[in-house]
Short mmCIF file of C-alpha atoms in Angstrom, two decimals:
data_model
loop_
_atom_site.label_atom_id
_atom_site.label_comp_id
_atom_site.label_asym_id
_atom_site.label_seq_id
_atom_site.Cartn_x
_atom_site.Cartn_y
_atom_site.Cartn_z
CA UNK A 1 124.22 -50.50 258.63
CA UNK A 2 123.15 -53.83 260.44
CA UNK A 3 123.98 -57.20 259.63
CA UNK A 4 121.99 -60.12 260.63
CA UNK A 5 123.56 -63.78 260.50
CA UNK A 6 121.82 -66.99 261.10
CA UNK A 7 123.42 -69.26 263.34
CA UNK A 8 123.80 -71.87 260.42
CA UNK A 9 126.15 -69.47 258.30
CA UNK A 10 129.78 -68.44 259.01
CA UNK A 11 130.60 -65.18 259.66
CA UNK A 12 132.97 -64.77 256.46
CA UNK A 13 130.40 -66.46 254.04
CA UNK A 14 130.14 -64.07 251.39
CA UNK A 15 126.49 -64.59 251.22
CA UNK A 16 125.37 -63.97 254.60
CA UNK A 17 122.24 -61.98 254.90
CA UNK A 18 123.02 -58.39 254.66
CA UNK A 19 120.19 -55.77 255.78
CA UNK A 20 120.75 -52.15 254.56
CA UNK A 21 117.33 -50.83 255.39
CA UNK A 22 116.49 -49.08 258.27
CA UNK A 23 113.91 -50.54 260.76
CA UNK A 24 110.28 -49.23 260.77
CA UNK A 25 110.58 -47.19 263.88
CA UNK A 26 107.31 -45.59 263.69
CA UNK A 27 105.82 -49.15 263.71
CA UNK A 28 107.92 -50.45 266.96
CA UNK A 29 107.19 -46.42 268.72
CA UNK A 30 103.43 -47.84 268.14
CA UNK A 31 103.67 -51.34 269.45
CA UNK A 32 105.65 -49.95 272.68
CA UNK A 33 103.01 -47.20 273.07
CA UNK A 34 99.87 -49.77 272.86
CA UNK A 35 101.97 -52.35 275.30
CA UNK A 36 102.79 -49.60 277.74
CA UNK A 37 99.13 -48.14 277.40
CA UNK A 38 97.31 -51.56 277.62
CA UNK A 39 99.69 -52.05 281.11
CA UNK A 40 98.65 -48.62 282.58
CA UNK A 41 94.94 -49.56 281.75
CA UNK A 42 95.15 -52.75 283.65
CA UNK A 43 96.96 -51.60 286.70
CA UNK A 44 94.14 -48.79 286.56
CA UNK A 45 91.27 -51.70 286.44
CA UNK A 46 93.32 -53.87 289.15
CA UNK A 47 93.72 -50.68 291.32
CA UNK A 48 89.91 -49.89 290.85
CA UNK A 49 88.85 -53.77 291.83
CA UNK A 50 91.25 -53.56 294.78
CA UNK A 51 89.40 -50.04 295.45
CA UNK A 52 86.09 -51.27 295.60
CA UNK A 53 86.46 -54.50 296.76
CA UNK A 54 87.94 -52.52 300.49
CA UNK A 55 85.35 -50.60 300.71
CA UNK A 56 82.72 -53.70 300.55
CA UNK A 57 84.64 -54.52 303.07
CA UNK A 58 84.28 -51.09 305.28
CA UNK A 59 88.02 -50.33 304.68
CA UNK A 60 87.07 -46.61 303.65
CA UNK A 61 87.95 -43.86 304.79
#
């Protein structure tokens, strides 16, 4: 069980916001997959510019 309090209500006042339902994990799983897939995609594009870019300039093997 997890309880959230605002900052504006004491911790012993009886009608503090109580939250009894579980998180959506499948929806967070999905938002960290995207955000970690999005990352990998633009390293990939930076490491491709970086890539071509050196061998414009004859830095090739």
């Amino acid at each position: 069980m997890m309880i959230f309090i605002t900052k504006n209500m004491p911790a012993s006042d009886p009608n503090a916001t109580e939250r009894t339902t579980s998180p959506n994990w499948a929806k967070r799983v999905g938002w960290l997959l995207l955000i970690w897939s999005a990352s990998v995609a633009a390293l990939g594009v930076v490491a491709l510019g970086l890539r071509l870019l050196m061998g414009l300039l004859g830095m090739s093997r």
